[in-house]
Coordinates of C-alpha atoms and ligand atoms in Angstrom, one line a residue:
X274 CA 13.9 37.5 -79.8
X275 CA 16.8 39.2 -79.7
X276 CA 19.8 38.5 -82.9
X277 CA 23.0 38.3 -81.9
X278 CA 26.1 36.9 -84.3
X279 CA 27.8 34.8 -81.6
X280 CA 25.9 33.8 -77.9
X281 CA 28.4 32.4 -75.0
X282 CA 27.4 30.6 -72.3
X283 CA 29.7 31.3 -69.1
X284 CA 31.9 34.1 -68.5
X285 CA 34.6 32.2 -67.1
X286 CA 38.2 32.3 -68.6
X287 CA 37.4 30.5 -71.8
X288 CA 34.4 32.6 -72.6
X289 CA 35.6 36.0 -71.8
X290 CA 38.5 35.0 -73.7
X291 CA 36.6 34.1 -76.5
X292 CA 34.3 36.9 -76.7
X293 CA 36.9 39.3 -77.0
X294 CA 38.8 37.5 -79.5
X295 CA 35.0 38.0 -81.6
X296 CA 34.2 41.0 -80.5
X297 CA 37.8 41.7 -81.9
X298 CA 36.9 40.8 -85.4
X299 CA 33.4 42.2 -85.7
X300 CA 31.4 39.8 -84.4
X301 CA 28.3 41.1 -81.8
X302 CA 28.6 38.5 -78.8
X303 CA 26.6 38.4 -75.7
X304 CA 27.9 36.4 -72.8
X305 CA 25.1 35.0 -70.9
X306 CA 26.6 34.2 -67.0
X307 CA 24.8 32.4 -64.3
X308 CA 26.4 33.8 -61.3
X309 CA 25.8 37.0 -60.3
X310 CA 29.7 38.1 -61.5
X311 CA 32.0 37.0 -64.5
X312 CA 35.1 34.9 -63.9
X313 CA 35.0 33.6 -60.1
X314 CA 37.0 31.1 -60.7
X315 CA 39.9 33.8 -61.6
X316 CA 39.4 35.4 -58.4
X317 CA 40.1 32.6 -56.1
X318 CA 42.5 30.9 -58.3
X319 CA 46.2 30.7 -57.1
X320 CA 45.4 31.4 -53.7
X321 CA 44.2 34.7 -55.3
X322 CA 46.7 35.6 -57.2
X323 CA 46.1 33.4 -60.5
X324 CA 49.1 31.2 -61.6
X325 CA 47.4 32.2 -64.9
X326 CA 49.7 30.2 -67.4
X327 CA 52.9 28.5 -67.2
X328 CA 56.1 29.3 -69.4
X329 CA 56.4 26.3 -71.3
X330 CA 53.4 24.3 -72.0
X331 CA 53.3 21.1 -74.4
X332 CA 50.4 18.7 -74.8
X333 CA 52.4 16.6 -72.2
X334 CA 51.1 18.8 -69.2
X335 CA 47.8 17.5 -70.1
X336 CA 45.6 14.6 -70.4
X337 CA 42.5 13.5 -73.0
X338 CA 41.2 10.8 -74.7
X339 CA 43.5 12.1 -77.4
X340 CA 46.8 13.8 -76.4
X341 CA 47.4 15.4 -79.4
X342 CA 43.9 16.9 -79.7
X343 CA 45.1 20.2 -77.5
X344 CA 48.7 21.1 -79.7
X345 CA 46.7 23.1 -82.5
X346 CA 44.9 25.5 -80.4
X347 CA 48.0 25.5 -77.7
X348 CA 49.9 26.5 -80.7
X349 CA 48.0 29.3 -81.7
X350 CA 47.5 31.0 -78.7
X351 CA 50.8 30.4 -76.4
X352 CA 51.6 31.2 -73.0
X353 CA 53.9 33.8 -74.7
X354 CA 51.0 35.6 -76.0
X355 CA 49.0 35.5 -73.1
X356 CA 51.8 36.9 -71.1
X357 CA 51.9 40.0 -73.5
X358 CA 48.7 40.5 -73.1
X359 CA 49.0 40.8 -69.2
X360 CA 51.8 42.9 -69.9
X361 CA 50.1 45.1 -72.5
X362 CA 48.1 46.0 -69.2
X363 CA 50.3 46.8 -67.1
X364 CA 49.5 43.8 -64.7
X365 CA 53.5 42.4 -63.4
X366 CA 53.8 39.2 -62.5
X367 CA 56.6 36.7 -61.3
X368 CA 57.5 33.0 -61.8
X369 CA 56.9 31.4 -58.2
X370 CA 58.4 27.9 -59.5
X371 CA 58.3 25.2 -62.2
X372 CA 57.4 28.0 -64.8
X373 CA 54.3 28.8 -63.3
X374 CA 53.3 32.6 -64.0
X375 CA 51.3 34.5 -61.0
X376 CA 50.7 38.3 -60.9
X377 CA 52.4 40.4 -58.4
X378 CA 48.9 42.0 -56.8
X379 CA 45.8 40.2 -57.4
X380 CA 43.9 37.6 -59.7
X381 CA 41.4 40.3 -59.9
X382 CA 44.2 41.7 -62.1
X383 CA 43.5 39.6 -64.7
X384 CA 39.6 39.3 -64.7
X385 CA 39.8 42.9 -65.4
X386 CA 42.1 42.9 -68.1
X387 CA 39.7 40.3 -69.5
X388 CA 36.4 42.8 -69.1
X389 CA 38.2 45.1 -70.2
X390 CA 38.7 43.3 -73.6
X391 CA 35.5 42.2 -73.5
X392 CA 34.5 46.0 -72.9
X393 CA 36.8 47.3 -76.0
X394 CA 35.1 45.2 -78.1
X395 CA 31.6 45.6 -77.9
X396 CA 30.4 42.4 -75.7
X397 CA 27.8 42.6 -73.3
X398 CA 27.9 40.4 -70.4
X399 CA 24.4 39.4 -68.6
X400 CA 25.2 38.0 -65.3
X401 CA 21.9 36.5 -62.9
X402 CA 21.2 34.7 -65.9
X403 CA 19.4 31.4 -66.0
X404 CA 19.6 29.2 -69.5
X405 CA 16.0 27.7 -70.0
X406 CA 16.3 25.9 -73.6
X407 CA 18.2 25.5 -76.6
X408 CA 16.3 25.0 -80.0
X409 CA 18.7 24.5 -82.9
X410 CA 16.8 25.0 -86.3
X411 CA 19.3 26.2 -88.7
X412 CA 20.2 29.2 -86.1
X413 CA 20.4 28.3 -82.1
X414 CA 17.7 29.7 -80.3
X415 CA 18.1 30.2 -76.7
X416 CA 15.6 31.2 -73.8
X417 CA 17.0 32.5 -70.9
X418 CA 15.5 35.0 -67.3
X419 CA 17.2 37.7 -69.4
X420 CA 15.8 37.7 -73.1
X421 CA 15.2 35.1 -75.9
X422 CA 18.3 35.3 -78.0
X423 CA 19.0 33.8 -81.6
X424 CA 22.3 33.2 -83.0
X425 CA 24.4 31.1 -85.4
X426 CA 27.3 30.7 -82.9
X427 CA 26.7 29.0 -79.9
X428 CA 29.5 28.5 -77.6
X429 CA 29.5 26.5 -74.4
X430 CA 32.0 27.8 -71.9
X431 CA 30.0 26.8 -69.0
X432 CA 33.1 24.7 -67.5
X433 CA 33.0 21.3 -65.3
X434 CA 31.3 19.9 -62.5
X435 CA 34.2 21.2 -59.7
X436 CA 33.3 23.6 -56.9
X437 CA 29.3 23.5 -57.2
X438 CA 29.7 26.8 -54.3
X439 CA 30.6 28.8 -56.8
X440 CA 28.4 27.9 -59.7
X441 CA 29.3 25.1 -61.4
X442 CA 26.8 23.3 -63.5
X443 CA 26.3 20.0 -65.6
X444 CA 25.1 22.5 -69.0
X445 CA 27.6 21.4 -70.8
X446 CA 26.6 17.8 -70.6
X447 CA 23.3 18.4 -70.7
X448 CA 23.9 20.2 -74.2
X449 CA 25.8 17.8 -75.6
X450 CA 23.5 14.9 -74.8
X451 CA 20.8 17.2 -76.1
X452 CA 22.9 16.9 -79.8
X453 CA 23.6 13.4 -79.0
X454 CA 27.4 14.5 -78.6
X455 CA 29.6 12.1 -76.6
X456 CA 30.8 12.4 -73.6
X457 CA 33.7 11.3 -71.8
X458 CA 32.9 10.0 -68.3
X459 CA 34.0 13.2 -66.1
X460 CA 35.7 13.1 -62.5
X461 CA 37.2 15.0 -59.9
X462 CA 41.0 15.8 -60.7
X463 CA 43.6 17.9 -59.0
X464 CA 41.9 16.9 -55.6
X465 CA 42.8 15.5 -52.6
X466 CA 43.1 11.8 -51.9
X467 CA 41.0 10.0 -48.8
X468 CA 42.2 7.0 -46.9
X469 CA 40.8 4.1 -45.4
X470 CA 40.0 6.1 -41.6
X471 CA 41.4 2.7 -39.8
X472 CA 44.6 2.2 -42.0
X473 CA 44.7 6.3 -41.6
X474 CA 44.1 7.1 -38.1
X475 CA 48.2 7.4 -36.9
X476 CA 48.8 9.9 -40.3
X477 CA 45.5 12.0 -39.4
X478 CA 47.0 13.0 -35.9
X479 CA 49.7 14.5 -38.0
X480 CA 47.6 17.0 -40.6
X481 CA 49.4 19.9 -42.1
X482 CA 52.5 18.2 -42.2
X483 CA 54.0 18.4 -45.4
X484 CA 57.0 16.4 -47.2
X485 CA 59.2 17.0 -50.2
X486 CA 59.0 13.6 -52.5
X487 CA 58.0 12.0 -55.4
X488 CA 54.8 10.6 -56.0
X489 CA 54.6 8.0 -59.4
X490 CA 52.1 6.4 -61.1
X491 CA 53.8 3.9 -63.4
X492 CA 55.9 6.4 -65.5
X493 CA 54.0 9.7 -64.5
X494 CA 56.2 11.5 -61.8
X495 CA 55.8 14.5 -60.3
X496 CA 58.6 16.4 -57.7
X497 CA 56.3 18.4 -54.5
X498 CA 55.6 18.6 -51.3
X499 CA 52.6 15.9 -50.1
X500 CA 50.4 17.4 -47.1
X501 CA 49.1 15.1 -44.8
X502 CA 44.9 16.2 -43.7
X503 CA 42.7 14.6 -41.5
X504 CA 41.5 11.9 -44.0
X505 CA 44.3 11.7 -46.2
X506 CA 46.7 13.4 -48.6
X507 CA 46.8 16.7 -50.3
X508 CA 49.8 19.2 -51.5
X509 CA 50.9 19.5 -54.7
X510 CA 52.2 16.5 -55.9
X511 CA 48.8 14.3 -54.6
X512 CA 46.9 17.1 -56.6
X513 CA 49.0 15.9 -59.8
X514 CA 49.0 12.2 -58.8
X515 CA 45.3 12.3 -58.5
X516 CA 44.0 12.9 -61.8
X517 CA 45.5 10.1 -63.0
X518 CA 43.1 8.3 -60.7
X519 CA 40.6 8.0 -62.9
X520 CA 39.3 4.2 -61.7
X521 CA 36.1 4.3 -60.1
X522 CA 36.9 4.0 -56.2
X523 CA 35.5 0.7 -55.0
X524 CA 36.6 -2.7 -53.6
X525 CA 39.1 -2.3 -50.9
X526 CA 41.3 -5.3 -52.2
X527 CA 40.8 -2.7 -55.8
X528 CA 44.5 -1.9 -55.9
X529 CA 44.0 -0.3 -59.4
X530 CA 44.6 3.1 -57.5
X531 CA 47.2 2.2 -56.0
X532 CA 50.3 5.2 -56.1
X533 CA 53.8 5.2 -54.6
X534 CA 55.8 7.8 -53.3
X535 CA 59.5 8.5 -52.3
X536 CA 60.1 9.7 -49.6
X537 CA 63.5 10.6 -50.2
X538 CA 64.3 11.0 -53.3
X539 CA 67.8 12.3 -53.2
X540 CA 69.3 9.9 -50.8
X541 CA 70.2 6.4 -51.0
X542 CA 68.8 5.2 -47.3
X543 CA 69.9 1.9 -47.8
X544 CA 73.8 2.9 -48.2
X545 CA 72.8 5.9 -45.6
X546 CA 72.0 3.0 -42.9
X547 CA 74.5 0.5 -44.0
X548 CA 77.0 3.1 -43.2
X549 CA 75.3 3.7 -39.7
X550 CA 75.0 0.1 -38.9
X551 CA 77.2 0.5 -35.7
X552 CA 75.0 3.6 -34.1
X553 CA 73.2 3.3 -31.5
X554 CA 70.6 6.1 -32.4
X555 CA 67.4 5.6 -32.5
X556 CA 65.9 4.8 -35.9
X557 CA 63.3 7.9 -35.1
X558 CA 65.8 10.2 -34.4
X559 CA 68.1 9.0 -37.3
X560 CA 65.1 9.8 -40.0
X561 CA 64.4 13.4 -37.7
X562 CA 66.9 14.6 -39.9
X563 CA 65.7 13.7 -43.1
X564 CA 62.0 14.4 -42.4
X565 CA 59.8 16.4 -39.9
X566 CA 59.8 15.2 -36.4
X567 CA 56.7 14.5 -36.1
X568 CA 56.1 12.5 -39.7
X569 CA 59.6 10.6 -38.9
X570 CA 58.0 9.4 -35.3
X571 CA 54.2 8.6 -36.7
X572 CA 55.7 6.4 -39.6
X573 CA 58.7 4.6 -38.0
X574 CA 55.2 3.9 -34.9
X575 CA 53.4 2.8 -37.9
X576 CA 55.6 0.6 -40.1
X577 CA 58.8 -0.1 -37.3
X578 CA 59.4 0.0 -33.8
X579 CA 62.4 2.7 -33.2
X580 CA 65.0 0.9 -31.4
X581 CA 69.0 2.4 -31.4
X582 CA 70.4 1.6 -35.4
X583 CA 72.7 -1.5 -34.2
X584 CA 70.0 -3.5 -33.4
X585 CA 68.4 -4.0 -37.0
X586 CA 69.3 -6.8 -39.0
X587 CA 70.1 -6.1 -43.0
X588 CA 66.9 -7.6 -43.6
X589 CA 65.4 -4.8 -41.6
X590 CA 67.6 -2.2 -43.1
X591 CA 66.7 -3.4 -46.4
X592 CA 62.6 -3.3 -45.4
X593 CA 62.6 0.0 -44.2
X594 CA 64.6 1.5 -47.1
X595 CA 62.4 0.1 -49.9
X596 CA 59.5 1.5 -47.8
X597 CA 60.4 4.7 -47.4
X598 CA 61.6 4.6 -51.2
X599 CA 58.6 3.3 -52.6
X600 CA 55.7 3.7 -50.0
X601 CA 52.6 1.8 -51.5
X602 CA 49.5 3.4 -50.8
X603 CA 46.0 2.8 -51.8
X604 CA 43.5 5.8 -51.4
X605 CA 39.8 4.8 -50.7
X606 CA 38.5 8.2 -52.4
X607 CA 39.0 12.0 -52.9
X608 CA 37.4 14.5 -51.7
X609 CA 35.0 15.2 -55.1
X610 CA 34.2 17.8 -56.7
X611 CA 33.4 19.8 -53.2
X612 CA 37.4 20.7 -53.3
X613 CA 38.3 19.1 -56.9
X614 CA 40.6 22.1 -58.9
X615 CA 39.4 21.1 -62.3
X616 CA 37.0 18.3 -64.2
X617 CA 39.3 15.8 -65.8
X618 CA 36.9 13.6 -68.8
X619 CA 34.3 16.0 -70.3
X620 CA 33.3 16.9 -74.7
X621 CA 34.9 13.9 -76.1
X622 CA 37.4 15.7 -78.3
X623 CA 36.6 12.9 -80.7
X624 CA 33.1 15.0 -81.1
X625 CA 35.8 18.6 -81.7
X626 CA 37.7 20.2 -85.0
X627 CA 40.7 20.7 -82.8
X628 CA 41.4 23.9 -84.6
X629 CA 38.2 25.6 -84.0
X630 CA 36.3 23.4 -80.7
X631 CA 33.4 23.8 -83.5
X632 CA 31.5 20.3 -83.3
X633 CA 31.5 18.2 -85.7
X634 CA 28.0 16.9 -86.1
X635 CA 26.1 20.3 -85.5
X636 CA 27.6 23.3 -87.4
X637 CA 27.9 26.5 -85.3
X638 CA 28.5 24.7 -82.0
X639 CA 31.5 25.0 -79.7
X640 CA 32.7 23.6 -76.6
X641 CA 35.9 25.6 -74.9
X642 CA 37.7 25.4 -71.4
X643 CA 37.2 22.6 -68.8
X644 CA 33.5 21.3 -70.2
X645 CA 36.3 19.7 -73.0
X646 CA 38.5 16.5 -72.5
X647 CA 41.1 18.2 -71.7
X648 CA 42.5 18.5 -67.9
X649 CA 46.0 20.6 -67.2
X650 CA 48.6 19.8 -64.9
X651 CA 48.6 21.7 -62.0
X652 CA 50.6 25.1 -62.9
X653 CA 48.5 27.7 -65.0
X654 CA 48.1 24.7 -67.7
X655 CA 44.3 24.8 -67.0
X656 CA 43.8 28.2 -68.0
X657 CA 46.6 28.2 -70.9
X658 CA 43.8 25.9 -72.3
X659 CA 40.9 28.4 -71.4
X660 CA 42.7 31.1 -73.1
X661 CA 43.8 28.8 -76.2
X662 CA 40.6 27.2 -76.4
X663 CA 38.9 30.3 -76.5
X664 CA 40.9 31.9 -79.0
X665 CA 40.4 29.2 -81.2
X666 CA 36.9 29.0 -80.9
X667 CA 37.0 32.8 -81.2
X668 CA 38.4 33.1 -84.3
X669 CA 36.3 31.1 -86.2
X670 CA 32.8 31.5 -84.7
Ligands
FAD1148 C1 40.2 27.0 -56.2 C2 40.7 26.9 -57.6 C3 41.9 27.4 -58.0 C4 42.4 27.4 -59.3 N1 43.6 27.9 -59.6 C5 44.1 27.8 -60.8 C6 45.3 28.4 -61.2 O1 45.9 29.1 -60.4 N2 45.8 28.2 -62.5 C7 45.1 27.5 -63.4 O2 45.5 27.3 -64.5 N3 43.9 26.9 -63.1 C8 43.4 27.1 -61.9 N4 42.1 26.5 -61.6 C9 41.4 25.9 -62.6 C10 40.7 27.0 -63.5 O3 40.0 27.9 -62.7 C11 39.7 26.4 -64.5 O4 40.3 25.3 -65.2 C12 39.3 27.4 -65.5 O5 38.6 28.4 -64.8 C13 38.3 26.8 -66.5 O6 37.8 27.9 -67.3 P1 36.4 27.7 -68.0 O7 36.1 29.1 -68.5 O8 36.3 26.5 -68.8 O9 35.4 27.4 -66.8 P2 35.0 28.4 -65.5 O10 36.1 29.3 -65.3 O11 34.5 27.5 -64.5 O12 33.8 29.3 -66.1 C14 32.5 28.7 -66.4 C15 31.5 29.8 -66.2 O13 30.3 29.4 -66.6 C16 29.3 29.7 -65.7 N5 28.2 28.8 -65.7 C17 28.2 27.5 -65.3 N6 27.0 26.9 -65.5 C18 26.2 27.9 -66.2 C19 24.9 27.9 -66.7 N7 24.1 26.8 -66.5 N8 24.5 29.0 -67.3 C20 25.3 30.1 -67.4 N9 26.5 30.2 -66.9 C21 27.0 29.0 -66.3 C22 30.0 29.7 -64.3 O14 29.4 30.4 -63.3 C23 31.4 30.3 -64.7 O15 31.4 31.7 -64.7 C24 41.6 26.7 -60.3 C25 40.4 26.1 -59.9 C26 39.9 26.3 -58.6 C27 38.6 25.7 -58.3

């Protein structure tokens, strides 16, 4: 049995991130990682070039069971300190848009910044590693392919349920049922949306299209492109939209999922067309200029028949304005966890001292990163909270 001060399970964002901040103060950590390398998800994140925090970050950008839960460990470890970090390195790194920070070269960049940390600082890192069981008497005492390790930290960075491909695993549910520690019914977020097939089949013939709108649910907006695929929705602002899906998909008449978007939302079409009620271009060609050709044909085949602009009544006018201004649509599903970004639900934060992720019923054990209830916005706010959960669980274990 080997004695260690702080054990991590994962070497994902959150872990590494906490093992150095240990490491930093004096603490011997091991880091024991499934996969055969640390951080994977760094690597393919941001189409590989990690969108690794966002300039400004609030607990608005996220969603739990408790909102507020995420300020104190947000607040001390900020985006600003992250970034100085990365800088500190030598990694550069631009805003692409809406504050989100990506590195200039690669999002190998930052995993090895993070080894490198990790490296300073004593840590060890087992990869090929395979948990067996957790015995908590007093000290945690973990079996594993590697060694048998005991410790009086034991922190479960082991992330959520998304991208099973790459390594994903249920170990931190199973751990927190082991301690009888709730857990907040988990789901696929930041994933794309599915369509009935039959409602679907006219938008299908037109995947990889993309449009600039607004997509709502109630008062949550977000401002992106939508990207219509060959069973539904994806792009940016369905990602958003659909973690605030959290219904269970069911009943076809179950409108509890149900979304809008705008499809224009700088323009008034309804004053647009009453100012064109004389023209005698076709309704198709009319939208071609507000939308791709293609998108303006398949919806105005779907919804309208296109006829020259003189020849619909107000009523008509009226129709086809509040439907392109506030398109109702119901998905039937999402794509899961096969091609879902992040784990939305997860450690009920309820379960969490917010200022160290230590639990609250079992003294020495921590839950960091995506295993927690807490799911970022799209925009570097998932691993802001890897690196600020970490921290916090760092300088306290
Ligand atoms: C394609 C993709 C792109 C993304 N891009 C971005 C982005 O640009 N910006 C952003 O903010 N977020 C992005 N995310 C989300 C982000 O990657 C995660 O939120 C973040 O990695 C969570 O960190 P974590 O350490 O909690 O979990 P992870 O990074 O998932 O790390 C968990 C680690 O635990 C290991 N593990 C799992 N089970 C076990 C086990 N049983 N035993 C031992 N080890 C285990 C895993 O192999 C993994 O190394 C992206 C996600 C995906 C899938």
């Amino acid at each position: 049995m080997k004695e260690v001060d702080v054990l991590i399970i994962g070497a994902g964002a959150a872990g590494l991130m906490c093992a150095a901040e240990a490491g930093k103060r004096g603490r011997s950590v091991t880091i024991l990682e499934l996969s055969e390398k640390p951080g994977k998800k760094i690597l393919i994140s941001g189409g590989g070039r990690c969108n690794f925090t966002n300039r400004i970050v609030t607990s608005e950008n996220f969603i739990s069971g408790n909102p507020h839960f995420c300020k104190s460990a947000l607040a001390g470890y900020t985006p600003e300190d992250f970034t100085k970090l990365v800088s500190q390195h030598g990694i550069s790194y631009h805003e692409k848009k809406l504050g989100q920070l990506f590195c200039n070269g690669s999002s190998g960049e930052i995993l090895n910044m993070l080894t490198d940390e990790c490296k300073k600082y004593g840590v060890k890192i087992i990869t090929d590693c395979r948990i067996s069981g957790i015995n908590h008497n007093g000290k945690f005492e973990i079996t594993s392919s590697y060694n048998n390790y005991s410790c009086a930290s034991l922190i479960i960075a082991s992330g959520g349920l998304s991208i099973p491909k790459m390594g994903a695993t249920d170990l931190a549910f199973r751990v927190a049922d082991q301690f009888k520690i709730n857990i907040c019914k988990p789901y696929p977020a930041l994933v794309p949306l599915t369509f009935d097939l039959n409602e679907w089949k006219e938008f299908s013939r037109i995947s990889g299209v993309s449009v600039d709108c607004v997509v709502s649910k109630g008062k949550i907006k977000f401002r992106e492109n939508i990207l219509f695929t060959h069973r539904g929705l994806s792009g940016p602002a369905v990602l958003q939209i659909s973690s605030y899906l959290n219904e269970t998909f069911s009943a076809k008449s179950d409108n509890v999922n149900a979304f809008e978007i705008d499809l224009l939302p700088d323009t008034d079409l309804f004053k647009l067309f009453s100012e064109n009620t004389g023209s005698k271009i076709h309704l198709t060609n009319f939208l071609s200029a507000y939308f791709p050709k293609r998108f303006a044909e398949t919806f105005t085949d779907k919804y309208f028949s296109s006829k020259p602009l003189n020849q619909y009544s107000q009523k008509d006018i009226k129709l086809l304005s509040e439907k392109i201004h506030n398109w109702e649509l119901i998905p039937s599903g999402t794509e899961g966890y096969a091609k879902a970004e992040v784990t939305a639900g997860g450690i009920d934060t309820s379960e969490l001292s917010s200022k160290t992720m230590e639990s609250k019923k079992v003294k020495g054990l921590y839950f960091i990163g995506e295993a927690s209830d807490v799911t970022g916005w799209l925009g570097g706010y998932n691993f802001q909270w890897a690196w600020s959960s970490g921290v916090a669980a760092g300088k306290n274990c």
